[in-house]
Tab-separated table of C-alpha atoms in Angstrom:
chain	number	residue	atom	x	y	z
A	1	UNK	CA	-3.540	-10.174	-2.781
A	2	UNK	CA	-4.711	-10.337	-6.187
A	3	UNK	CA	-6.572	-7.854	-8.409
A	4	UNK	CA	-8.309	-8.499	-11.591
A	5	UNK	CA	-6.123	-7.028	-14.596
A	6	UNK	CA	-3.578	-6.060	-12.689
A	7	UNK	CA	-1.426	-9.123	-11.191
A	8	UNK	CA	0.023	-8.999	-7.971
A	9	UNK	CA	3.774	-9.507	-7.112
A	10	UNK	CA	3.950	-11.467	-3.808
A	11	UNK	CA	7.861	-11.448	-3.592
A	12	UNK	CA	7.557	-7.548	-3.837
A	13	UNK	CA	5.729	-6.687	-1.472
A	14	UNK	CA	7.292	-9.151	0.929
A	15	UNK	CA	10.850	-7.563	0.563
A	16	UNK	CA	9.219	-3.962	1.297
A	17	UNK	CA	12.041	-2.513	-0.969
A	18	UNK	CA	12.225	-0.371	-4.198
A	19	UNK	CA	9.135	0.714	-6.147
A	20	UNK	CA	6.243	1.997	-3.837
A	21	UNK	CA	8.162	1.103	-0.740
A	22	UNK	CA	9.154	4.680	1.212
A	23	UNK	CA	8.933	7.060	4.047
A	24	UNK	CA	7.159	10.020	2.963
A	25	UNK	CA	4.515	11.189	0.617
A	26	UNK	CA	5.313	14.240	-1.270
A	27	UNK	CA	8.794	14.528	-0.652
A	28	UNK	CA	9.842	14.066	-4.907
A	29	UNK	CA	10.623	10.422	-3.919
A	30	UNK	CA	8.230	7.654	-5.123
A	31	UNK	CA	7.177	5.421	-2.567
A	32	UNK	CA	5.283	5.723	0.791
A	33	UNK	CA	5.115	3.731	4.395
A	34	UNK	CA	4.071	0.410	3.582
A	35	UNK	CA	0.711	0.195	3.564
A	36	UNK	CA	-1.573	-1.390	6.055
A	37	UNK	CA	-2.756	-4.875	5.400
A	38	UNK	CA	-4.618	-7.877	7.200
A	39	UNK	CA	-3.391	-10.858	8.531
A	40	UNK	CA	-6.091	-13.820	8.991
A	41	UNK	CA	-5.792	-15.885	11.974
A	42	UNK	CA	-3.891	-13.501	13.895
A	43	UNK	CA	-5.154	-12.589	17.136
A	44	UNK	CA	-2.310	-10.702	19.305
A	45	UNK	CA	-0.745	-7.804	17.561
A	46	UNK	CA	3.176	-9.156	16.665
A	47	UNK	CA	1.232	-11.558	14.352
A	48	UNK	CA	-0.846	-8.858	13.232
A	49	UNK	CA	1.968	-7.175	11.825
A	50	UNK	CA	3.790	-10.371	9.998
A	51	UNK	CA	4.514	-9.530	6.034
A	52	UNK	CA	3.575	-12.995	3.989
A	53	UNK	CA	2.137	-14.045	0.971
A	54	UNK	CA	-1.440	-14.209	2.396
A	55	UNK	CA	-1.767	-10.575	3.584
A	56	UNK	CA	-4.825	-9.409	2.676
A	57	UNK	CA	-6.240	-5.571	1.151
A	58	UNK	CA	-8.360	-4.251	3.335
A	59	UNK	CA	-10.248	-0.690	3.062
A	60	UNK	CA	-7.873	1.301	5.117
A	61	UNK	CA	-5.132	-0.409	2.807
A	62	UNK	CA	-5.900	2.392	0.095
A	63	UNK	CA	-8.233	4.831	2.093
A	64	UNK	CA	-8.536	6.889	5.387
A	65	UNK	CA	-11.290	6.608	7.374
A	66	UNK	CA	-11.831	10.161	7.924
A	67	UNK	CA	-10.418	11.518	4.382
A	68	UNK	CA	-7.051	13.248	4.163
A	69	UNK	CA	-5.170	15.363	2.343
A	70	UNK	CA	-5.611	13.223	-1.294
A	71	UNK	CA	-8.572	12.631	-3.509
A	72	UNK	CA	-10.957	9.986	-2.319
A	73	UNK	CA	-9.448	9.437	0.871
A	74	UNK	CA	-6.374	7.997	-0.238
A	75	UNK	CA	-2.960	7.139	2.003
A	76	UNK	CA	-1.123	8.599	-1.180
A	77	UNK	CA	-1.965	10.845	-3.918
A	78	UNK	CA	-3.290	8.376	-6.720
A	79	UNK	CA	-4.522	10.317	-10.011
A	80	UNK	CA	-3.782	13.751	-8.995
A	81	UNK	CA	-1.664	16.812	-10.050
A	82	UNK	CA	1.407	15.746	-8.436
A	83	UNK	CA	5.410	17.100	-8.870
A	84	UNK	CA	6.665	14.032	-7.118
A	85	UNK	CA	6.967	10.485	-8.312
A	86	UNK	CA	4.389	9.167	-5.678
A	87	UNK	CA	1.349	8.956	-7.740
A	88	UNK	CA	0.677	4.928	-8.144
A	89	UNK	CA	3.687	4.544	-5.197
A	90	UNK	CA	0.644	2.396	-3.084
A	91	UNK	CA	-0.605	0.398	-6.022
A	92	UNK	CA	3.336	-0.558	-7.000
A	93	UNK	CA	3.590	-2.120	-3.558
A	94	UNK	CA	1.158	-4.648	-4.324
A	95	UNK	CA	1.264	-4.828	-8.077
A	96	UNK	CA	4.955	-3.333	-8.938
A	97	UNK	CA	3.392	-2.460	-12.663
């Protein structure tokens, strides 16, 4: 996991605690469920779901196939109008800026 500009924090998003990390979106609490993320190699589902330094972003990290409720598609309300705190709560998993 590593973006351009914007460094990544592996240990974050490993411990899946404090900044980004939460339960629901809109609720005047930053963070949201962790988000989804690929594992390479794994080929039964427990492995699937292992947090660890390789995870990798994949499309339906950020977006919904289908759209939702946010701008874009997005799994949590990035750039928009919000009261709560959860605006860049998906991006701090990752990058914890």
């Amino acid at each position: 996991m590593n973006g351009v500009g914007y460094p990544t924090d592996t240990a974050h998003w490993m411990s899946g605690t404090g900044s980004g990390f939460g339960t629901v979106t809109g609720d005047a609490i930053e963070g949201v469920p962790r988000l989804r993320f690929q594992v390479s190699g794994a080929f039964d589902f427990i492995s699937s779901q292992e947090v660890g330094a390789t995870n990798e972003v994949v499309c339906g990290s950020c977006h919904l196939v289908h759209g939702g409720k946010h701008l874009k598609g997005l799994v949590w309300p990035y750039l928009e109008p919000v009261t709560s705190a959860d605006g860049n709560s998906g991006c701090q998993q990752c990058h914890n800026f």
